[in-house]
Coordinates of C-alpha atoms and ligand atoms in Angstrom, one line a residue:
M194 CA 32.2 -37.5 93.5
S195 CA 34.0 -40.2 91.5
R196 CA 37.4 -41.4 92.4
S197 CA 37.9 -43.8 89.7
A198 CA 41.3 -43.4 87.7
H199 CA 41.0 -42.8 83.9
P200 CA 43.4 -43.9 81.1
A201 CA 46.6 -42.0 82.2
G202 CA 48.2 -39.3 80.1
P203 CA 51.9 -38.6 79.7
R204 CA 53.3 -38.7 83.2
H205 CA 57.1 -38.6 83.3
A206 CA 59.7 -35.9 82.5
D207 CA 61.4 -37.9 79.9
V208 CA 58.2 -37.9 77.7
L209 CA 57.2 -34.3 78.4
P210 CA 56.6 -32.0 75.4
E211 CA 58.0 -28.5 75.2
G212 CA 56.3 -26.1 77.6
H213 CA 56.8 -23.5 80.3
Y214 CA 56.7 -25.8 83.2
S215 CA 59.5 -26.9 85.5
A216 CA 59.8 -30.5 86.7
P217 CA 56.8 -32.2 88.6
P218 CA 56.7 -31.0 92.3
A219 CA 58.0 -33.4 94.9
D220 CA 54.6 -33.4 96.6
L221 CA 51.4 -32.5 94.4
N222 CA 49.3 -32.1 97.7
A223 CA 51.6 -29.2 99.0
L224 CA 50.2 -25.8 98.7
D225 CA 52.9 -23.2 98.3
G226 CA 52.2 -20.3 100.5
K227 CA 53.6 -17.9 98.0
V228 CA 50.8 -18.5 95.6
W229 CA 47.9 -19.4 97.8
A230 CA 45.9 -16.9 100.0
Q231 CA 47.0 -16.8 103.7
T232 CA 44.4 -19.0 105.4
V233 CA 44.5 -21.7 102.7
T234 CA 45.4 -25.1 104.0
R235 CA 44.6 -28.8 103.6
D236 CA 42.7 -30.5 106.5
A237 CA 43.2 -33.9 107.9
H238 CA 40.9 -35.4 105.1
G239 CA 43.0 -34.0 102.4
V240 CA 40.4 -31.2 101.5
V241 CA 41.5 -27.7 101.0
T242 CA 40.1 -25.0 103.4
V243 CA 40.0 -21.3 103.3
G244 CA 39.1 -19.2 106.0
G245 CA 38.5 -22.4 108.0
I246 CA 35.8 -23.6 105.4
P247 CA 36.3 -26.7 103.2
V248 CA 36.0 -25.9 99.5
T249 CA 33.7 -28.9 99.2
R250 CA 31.3 -27.2 101.3
L251 CA 31.7 -23.8 99.6
A252 CA 31.1 -25.6 96.2
E253 CA 28.0 -27.1 97.5
E254 CA 26.8 -23.9 98.9
F255 CA 27.8 -21.4 96.0
G256 CA 28.5 -23.7 93.1
T257 CA 31.2 -23.6 90.7
P258 CA 33.1 -21.9 89.2
A259 CA 33.5 -19.5 91.9
Y260 CA 36.1 -16.9 93.0
L261 CA 36.8 -17.5 96.8
L262 CA 38.3 -14.5 98.4
D263 CA 40.3 -14.6 101.7
E264 CA 39.1 -11.4 103.4
A265 CA 41.7 -11.6 106.1
D266 CA 44.5 -11.9 103.7
F267 CA 43.1 -8.9 101.7
R268 CA 42.9 -6.8 104.8
A269 CA 46.3 -8.0 105.9
R270 CA 48.0 -7.1 102.5
A271 CA 46.2 -3.6 102.4
R272 CA 47.5 -2.9 105.9
A273 CA 51.0 -4.1 105.1
W274 CA 51.1 -1.6 102.1
R275 CA 49.6 1.2 104.4
T276 CA 52.1 0.6 107.1
A277 CA 55.1 0.2 104.8
F278 CA 54.6 3.7 103.4
G279 CA 53.6 5.4 106.6
H280 CA 52.0 8.8 107.0
D281 CA 54.4 10.6 104.5
A282 CA 53.0 8.7 101.5
D283 CA 49.8 7.5 100.1
V284 CA 48.6 4.2 99.0
F285 CA 45.9 4.0 96.1
Y286 CA 44.6 0.6 95.5
A287 CA 44.0 0.1 91.8
G288 CA 40.3 -0.6 91.5
K289 CA 40.7 -2.1 87.9
A290 CA 42.4 -5.1 89.6
F291 CA 39.0 -6.0 91.2
L292 CA 36.3 -3.7 92.8
S293 CA 33.2 -4.3 94.7
R294 CA 31.4 -2.5 97.5
A295 CA 32.8 -4.8 100.1
V296 CA 36.3 -4.2 98.8
V297 CA 35.9 -0.4 99.0
R298 CA 34.7 -0.7 102.6
W299 CA 37.7 -2.9 103.5
L300 CA 40.0 -0.4 101.9
H301 CA 38.4 2.6 103.8
E302 CA 38.7 0.7 107.0
E303 CA 42.3 -0.2 106.4
G304 CA 43.2 3.5 105.5
L305 CA 43.8 3.3 101.8
N306 CA 43.0 5.3 99.1
L307 CA 41.4 4.3 95.8
D308 CA 42.2 4.8 92.1
V309 CA 39.3 4.5 89.6
C310 CA 39.3 4.7 85.9
S311 CA 35.7 4.8 84.8
G312 CA 32.2 6.3 85.8
G313 CA 31.2 2.7 86.9
E314 CA 34.2 2.5 89.3
L315 CA 33.6 5.7 90.5
A316 CA 29.9 5.1 91.3
T317 CA 30.9 1.8 93.1
A318 CA 33.5 3.6 95.2
L319 CA 31.1 6.4 96.1
S320 CA 28.1 4.2 96.9
A321 CA 30.2 2.2 99.4
G322 CA 31.2 5.3 101.2
M323 CA 34.7 5.9 99.9
P324 CA 35.4 9.6 100.7
A325 CA 35.5 11.5 97.4
D326 CA 38.8 13.3 98.5
R327 CA 40.7 9.9 98.8
I328 CA 39.7 8.9 95.3
A329 CA 42.1 9.4 92.3
F330 CA 40.4 9.5 88.7
H331 CA 42.5 8.0 85.8
G332 CA 41.9 7.1 82.1
N333 CA 43.2 8.1 78.8
N334 CA 39.7 9.1 77.5
K335 CA 37.4 10.1 80.4
S336 CA 34.1 11.4 79.0
K337 CA 32.9 14.9 79.9
D338 CA 30.2 13.3 81.9
E339 CA 32.7 11.4 83.9
I340 CA 34.9 14.2 84.4
R341 CA 31.9 16.5 85.5
R342 CA 30.7 13.7 88.0
A343 CA 34.2 13.3 89.4
I344 CA 34.5 17.0 89.9
E345 CA 31.1 17.3 91.3
A346 CA 31.7 14.6 93.6
G347 CA 35.0 16.2 94.8
V348 CA 37.6 13.6 93.9
G349 CA 40.9 14.3 95.3
R350 CA 42.7 14.3 92.1
I351 CA 42.1 13.7 88.3
V352 CA 45.1 12.3 86.5
L353 CA 45.3 14.1 83.1
D354 CA 46.4 12.0 80.3
S355 CA 46.4 14.4 77.1
F356 CA 46.5 18.0 76.1
Q357 CA 42.9 17.9 75.2
E358 CA 42.1 16.7 78.8
I359 CA 44.1 19.5 80.5
V360 CA 41.6 22.0 78.8
R361 CA 38.5 19.9 79.2
V362 CA 39.0 19.3 82.9
A363 CA 39.9 23.0 83.5
H364 CA 36.8 24.1 81.6
I365 CA 34.4 21.8 83.4
A366 CA 35.8 22.6 86.7
Q367 CA 35.4 26.3 86.0
E368 CA 31.8 25.9 84.8
L369 CA 31.2 24.2 88.2
G370 CA 33.0 26.9 90.0
K371 CA 35.6 24.7 91.4
R372 CA 39.4 24.2 91.0
Q373 CA 40.4 20.6 90.6
R374 CA 43.5 19.1 92.0
V375 CA 45.3 17.3 88.9
Q376 CA 48.5 15.3 88.3
I377 CA 49.9 14.9 84.7
R378 CA 50.6 11.4 83.7
V379 CA 53.8 11.4 81.7
T380 CA 55.7 8.5 79.9
V381 CA 59.2 8.3 81.0
G382 CA 60.7 6.0 78.2
V383 CA 60.6 2.9 80.4
E384 CA 58.7 -0.3 80.3
A385 CA 59.0 -2.8 82.9
H386 CA 57.5 -6.4 83.1
T387 CA 58.5 -9.0 85.4
H388 CA 62.3 -9.3 85.6
E389 CA 63.2 -7.1 82.8
F390 CA 62.8 -3.4 82.0
I391 CA 63.7 -1.5 78.8
A392 CA 64.8 2.1 79.1
T393 CA 64.3 3.0 75.4
A394 CA 61.7 4.9 73.6
H395 CA 58.5 3.2 75.0
E396 CA 56.5 6.4 74.5
D397 CA 54.8 4.3 71.9
Q398 CA 51.6 3.7 73.8
K399 CA 48.2 5.3 74.5
F400 CA 48.8 6.4 78.0
G401 CA 50.5 9.6 79.3
I402 CA 52.4 12.5 77.7
P403 CA 56.0 11.8 76.7
L404 CA 58.9 13.4 78.6
A405 CA 60.7 13.1 75.3
G406 CA 60.7 16.0 72.9
G407 CA 59.5 18.4 75.8
Q408 CA 56.0 17.4 75.4
A409 CA 55.4 16.8 79.2
A410 CA 57.1 20.2 79.8
E411 CA 54.6 22.0 77.5
A412 CA 51.6 20.2 79.2
V413 CA 52.8 21.5 82.5
R414 CA 53.1 25.0 81.0
R415 CA 49.5 24.9 79.8
A416 CA 48.2 23.3 83.0
L417 CA 49.9 26.0 85.2
R418 CA 48.0 28.8 83.1
L419 CA 44.7 27.6 83.7
D420 CA 42.6 28.7 86.5
G421 CA 40.1 25.6 86.8
I422 CA 43.0 23.2 87.8
E423 CA 45.6 23.1 90.4
L424 CA 48.7 21.1 89.4
I425 CA 49.8 19.1 92.3
G426 CA 52.2 16.5 90.8
I427 CA 53.5 14.2 88.1
H428 CA 52.4 10.6 87.7
S429 CA 54.2 7.7 86.0
H430 CA 53.3 4.1 85.7
I431 CA 55.7 1.9 84.1
G432 CA 54.4 -1.5 83.6
S433 CA 53.0 -4.7 85.3
Q434 CA 54.1 -7.8 87.3
I435 CA 57.3 -6.0 88.0
F436 CA 60.0 -7.6 90.3
D437 CA 63.0 -5.5 89.4
M438 CA 63.0 -2.0 91.0
S439 CA 65.5 -0.7 88.6
G440 CA 62.7 0.3 86.2
F441 CA 61.4 2.5 89.0
E442 CA 64.9 4.0 89.6
V443 CA 65.1 5.2 85.9
A444 CA 61.4 6.5 86.1
A445 CA 62.0 8.4 89.3
H446 CA 65.2 9.9 87.9
R447 CA 63.3 11.2 84.8
V448 CA 60.2 12.3 86.8
V449 CA 62.5 14.3 89.3
G450 CA 64.4 15.6 86.2
L451 CA 61.0 17.1 85.1
L452 CA 60.2 18.6 88.6
K453 CA 63.5 20.1 88.5
D454 CA 62.9 21.7 85.1
I455 CA 59.5 22.9 86.4
R456 CA 61.1 24.6 89.3
D457 CA 63.8 26.2 87.1
E458 CA 61.3 27.5 84.5
H459 CA 58.3 28.4 86.7
G460 CA 59.7 28.7 90.3
V461 CA 57.3 26.0 91.4
E462 CA 58.0 22.9 93.3
L463 CA 55.2 20.5 92.8
P464 CA 54.4 18.7 96.0
E465 CA 53.5 15.2 94.8
I466 CA 55.0 12.3 92.8
D467 CA 53.0 9.2 91.9
L468 CA 54.9 6.2 90.8
G469 CA 52.0 4.0 89.8
G470 CA 51.5 0.4 90.3
G471 CA 52.7 -2.9 88.7
L472 CA 54.4 -4.6 91.6
G473 CA 54.6 -8.4 90.8
I474 CA 53.0 -11.4 92.7
A475 CA 53.7 -15.1 92.6
Y476 CA 51.6 -17.0 90.1
T477 CA 53.9 -20.0 90.3
S478 CA 56.5 -21.1 92.6
D479 CA 59.1 -19.8 90.3
D480 CA 58.1 -16.2 91.2
D481 CA 59.6 -14.3 94.1
P482 CA 57.8 -11.0 94.9
R483 CA 59.1 -8.5 97.3
E484 CA 57.4 -7.5 100.5
P485 CA 55.7 -4.1 100.7
H486 CA 58.2 -2.8 103.3
E487 CA 61.1 -3.6 100.8
I488 CA 59.3 -1.9 98.1
A489 CA 58.6 1.3 100.2
K490 CA 62.1 1.5 101.3
A491 CA 63.5 1.1 98.0
L492 CA 61.0 3.7 96.3
T493 CA 61.3 6.1 99.1
E494 CA 65.2 6.0 98.9
I495 CA 65.3 6.4 95.2
V496 CA 63.1 9.5 95.2
T497 CA 64.8 11.1 98.2
R498 CA 68.2 10.6 96.6
E499 CA 67.1 11.9 93.2
C500 CA 65.6 15.0 95.0
E501 CA 68.6 15.6 97.0
A502 CA 70.7 15.5 94.0
A503 CA 68.4 18.0 92.2
R504 CA 68.1 20.2 95.4
L505 CA 64.5 19.7 95.4
R506 CA 62.2 19.1 98.6
T507 CA 61.2 15.6 98.5
P508 CA 57.6 15.5 97.3
R509 CA 55.0 13.3 98.9
I510 CA 55.0 9.8 97.2
S511 CA 52.1 7.8 96.1
V512 CA 51.8 4.4 94.7
E513 CA 49.0 2.4 93.2
P514 CA 49.1 -1.4 93.7
G515 CA 46.2 -3.4 92.6
R516 CA 47.5 -6.9 91.7
A517 CA 49.8 -6.9 94.7
I518 CA 47.0 -6.4 97.1
V519 CA 44.0 -8.4 95.7
G520 CA 45.8 -10.9 93.3
P521 CA 47.0 -13.6 95.9
T522 CA 43.8 -13.3 98.0
A523 CA 41.6 -15.2 95.8
F524 CA 41.5 -18.6 93.9
T525 CA 39.0 -19.9 91.4
L526 CA 37.3 -23.2 92.2
Y527 CA 36.2 -25.3 89.3
E528 CA 34.7 -28.7 88.9
V529 CA 36.4 -31.1 86.3
G530 CA 34.1 -32.2 83.7
T531 CA 36.0 -34.0 81.1
I532 CA 39.6 -35.5 80.9
K533 CA 41.4 -36.2 77.6
P534 CA 44.7 -37.8 77.6
L535 CA 46.6 -37.1 74.3
D536 CA 49.5 -39.6 73.7
G537 CA 52.8 -38.0 73.9
L538 CA 51.4 -34.6 74.5
R539 CA 49.5 -33.7 77.7
T540 CA 46.3 -34.2 79.3
Y541 CA 43.4 -31.9 78.6
V542 CA 41.4 -31.2 81.8
S543 CA 38.1 -29.4 81.0
V544 CA 36.4 -27.3 83.8
D545 CA 33.2 -25.6 84.0
G546 CA 34.5 -22.0 83.4
G547 CA 37.3 -20.8 81.3
M548 CA 38.4 -17.8 79.3
S549 CA 35.1 -15.9 80.5
D550 CA 36.3 -16.0 84.1
N551 CA 40.1 -15.8 83.4
I552 CA 41.1 -14.1 80.2
R553 CA 44.6 -13.5 81.3
T554 CA 46.2 -16.8 79.9
A555 CA 44.7 -16.1 76.5
L556 CA 45.4 -12.4 76.5
Y557 CA 48.9 -12.2 78.1
D558 CA 50.1 -15.7 77.9
A559 CA 50.1 -15.7 81.7
E560 CA 51.4 -18.5 83.8
Y561 CA 49.2 -20.0 86.6
S562 CA 49.5 -23.0 88.8
V563 CA 46.5 -25.5 89.7
A564 CA 45.9 -28.1 92.5
L565 CA 43.4 -30.8 93.2
V566 CA 41.5 -29.5 96.3
S567 CA 38.5 -31.7 97.0
R568 CA 40.8 -34.5 98.1
S569 CA 44.5 -35.4 98.4
S570 CA 46.2 -38.0 96.0
D571 CA 49.3 -40.0 96.1
A572 CA 48.9 -40.7 92.2
E573 CA 51.7 -39.9 90.0
P574 CA 52.1 -36.4 88.4
M575 CA 50.3 -36.0 85.0
L576 CA 51.1 -33.2 82.7
A577 CA 47.8 -31.3 82.4
R578 CA 46.5 -28.4 80.5
V579 CA 43.4 -26.8 82.1
V580 CA 41.0 -25.7 79.6
G581 CA 37.5 -24.1 79.8
K582 CA 34.2 -24.8 78.2
H583 CA 34.2 -22.1 75.5
C584 CA 34.0 -22.6 71.7
E585 CA 37.5 -21.4 71.2
S586 CA 40.8 -23.5 71.2
G587 CA 42.6 -20.6 72.9
D588 CA 40.5 -21.1 75.9
I589 CA 43.1 -22.3 78.2
V590 CA 43.3 -21.4 81.9
V591 CA 46.5 -23.2 83.0
K592 CA 48.8 -23.9 80.0
D593 CA 50.9 -26.5 81.7
A594 CA 50.9 -27.8 85.2
F595 CA 50.9 -31.1 87.1
L596 CA 48.0 -32.7 88.5
P597 CA 47.6 -36.2 90.0
A598 CA 46.9 -38.9 87.3
D599 CA 43.9 -40.3 89.1
L600 CA 42.1 -37.1 88.5
A601 CA 38.4 -37.6 87.8
P602 CA 35.4 -35.8 86.6
G603 CA 33.7 -34.3 89.5
D604 CA 36.9 -33.5 91.4
L605 CA 37.2 -29.9 92.4
I606 CA 40.5 -28.1 91.2
A607 CA 41.5 -24.6 92.1
V608 CA 43.8 -22.1 90.4
P609 CA 45.4 -19.7 92.8
A610 CA 46.2 -16.0 92.6
T611 CA 43.3 -15.1 90.5
G612 CA 42.2 -12.1 92.6
A613 CA 43.3 -9.6 90.2
Y614 CA 42.2 -8.9 86.6
C615 CA 40.0 -12.0 86.5
R616 CA 36.6 -11.1 87.7
S617 CA 37.2 -7.5 86.6
M618 CA 38.0 -8.7 83.1
A619 CA 35.4 -11.5 83.0
S620 CA 33.1 -11.7 79.9
N621 CA 29.8 -13.4 79.0
Y622 CA 31.5 -15.1 75.9
N623 CA 29.2 -17.8 74.8
H624 CA 26.5 -16.4 77.2
V625 CA 28.2 -18.1 79.9
T626 CA 27.3 -16.3 83.1
R627 CA 30.0 -14.8 85.4
P628 CA 31.0 -16.5 88.6
P629 CA 30.2 -15.0 92.1
V630 CA 32.9 -13.6 94.4
V631 CA 32.6 -15.2 97.8
A632 CA 34.4 -13.6 100.7
V633 CA 35.5 -16.1 103.4
R634 CA 36.6 -15.1 106.9
D635 CA 36.8 -16.7 110.2
G636 CA 34.6 -19.8 109.3
E637 CA 32.0 -17.5 107.6
A638 CA 31.4 -17.1 103.9
R639 CA 29.2 -14.5 102.2
V640 CA 28.8 -13.4 98.4
I641 CA 30.1 -10.1 97.8
V642 CA 29.2 -10.3 94.0
R643 CA 26.6 -12.7 93.2
R644 CA 26.5 -15.3 90.4
E645 CA 25.1 -13.9 87.2
T646 CA 22.0 -15.8 86.0
E647 CA 20.6 -16.5 82.5
E648 CA 17.7 -14.1 83.5
D649 CA 20.4 -11.3 84.0
L650 CA 21.6 -12.0 80.5
L651 CA 17.9 -12.0 79.0
R652 CA 17.0 -8.9 81.0
L653 CA 19.6 -6.9 78.9
D654 CA 18.6 -8.5 75.6
V655 CA 15.5 -6.4 74.9
G656 CA 14.5 -8.4 71.9
Ligands
PLP791 C1 48.1 4.0 86.3 C2 47.9 2.7 86.9 N1 48.0 2.5 88.2 C3 48.0 1.4 88.7 C4 47.8 0.2 88.0 C5 47.7 -1.1 88.7 O1 48.6 -2.1 88.4 P1 48.9 -3.3 89.1 O2 47.6 -4.1 89.4 O3 49.8 -4.1 88.4 O4 49.6 -3.0 90.4 C6 47.6 0.3 86.6 C7 47.5 -0.9 85.8 O5 47.3 -0.9 84.7 C8 47.6 1.5 85.9 O6 47.5 1.7 84.7

């Protein structure tokens, strides 16, 4: 691995172009525990280790790019959510964030339930032994075949997302001689992202049935009439990467309002309320996520207070964190290929992956941090943009971050907090094969999703 310096790019705050970054960190070798998985540390040689294994060894054994997942951290976070909500509530891990059979087994062992939103996720969950009654099936356009498979398998609940689906699920359940437990997903007129929420008309989206205009109340009316389904509750999911609980407060107020209307109109008190997922994690040191026990306390208090005010029995609460469990537990390891300093702008650092293994930056303008992990460095900070190898100028992994100015081809760098919505949204753009997911624990590493090969790609291309 070369250690030679290259022509330095812009380095000092007084020459920095506009961007999203803060000032360079005091110590580029420091690893902020907020954004890195729990067992990540730098050893005496300056090499970063995870689960006790140096990343240089992991790169040799598994290649780069690779997602390295800290199993102990995953289990600890899953357990923290389970413990925080206790026995009177349910935690459904949102499989869309990242799902594999190993993850399903860990969730099962740690006592969590699982949300799936496609036949593929359902098949993965069932094949890894998740009991069907601990699975919730979501989606705004489930196929009849997916609905049939879910009901046949005996999933604990199907979350209904449209008027058509209410009838469709009821009919299929009846055909199968079953009564399927369902929730109705409503849109409460709240959209929450990061530190803001907007309590206006955010019904303008494909998910759920609006409370506004009485549509959700009508959906409940229809669902209560059908024999094939048993309506057990109301579901609401208000956004993603949320730090501010006030959006949940408005959502809970409105959902409990609907529960009260249902009680008044039908004499039925629905036993469950699902407040969805969307809890934020730290992608950079600027983010300050809340702990699961704080979230559990806040949500339980909100729902209890609202129900007391409406003179309703407090329903069983469920939540669906995905990102908050898996997000911080993994990082993506890349090898630096080329380095291009652009005078007065920034230095472009190209890695051996890109938007095919992390689409979030291009798709959501997401912020990430990055660190040199194969060695430490005392060089000055250099403003860098980490880009991939794809034929697309928007192929950016980390928009603006500081790396040491002596960064060189062959160095390994890592982007933390890539456990959620990176492998699960990965693509084969440019026929680049998708990286493996390697779980590391107590000095042992094992592949839980293997690297794709060019043979895999050619096998699908039937010529
Ligand atoms: C219904 C529902 N539940 C849970 C989640 C998980 O969200 P997060 O991973 O941000 O916690 C999502 C994400 O889109 C969702 O749509």
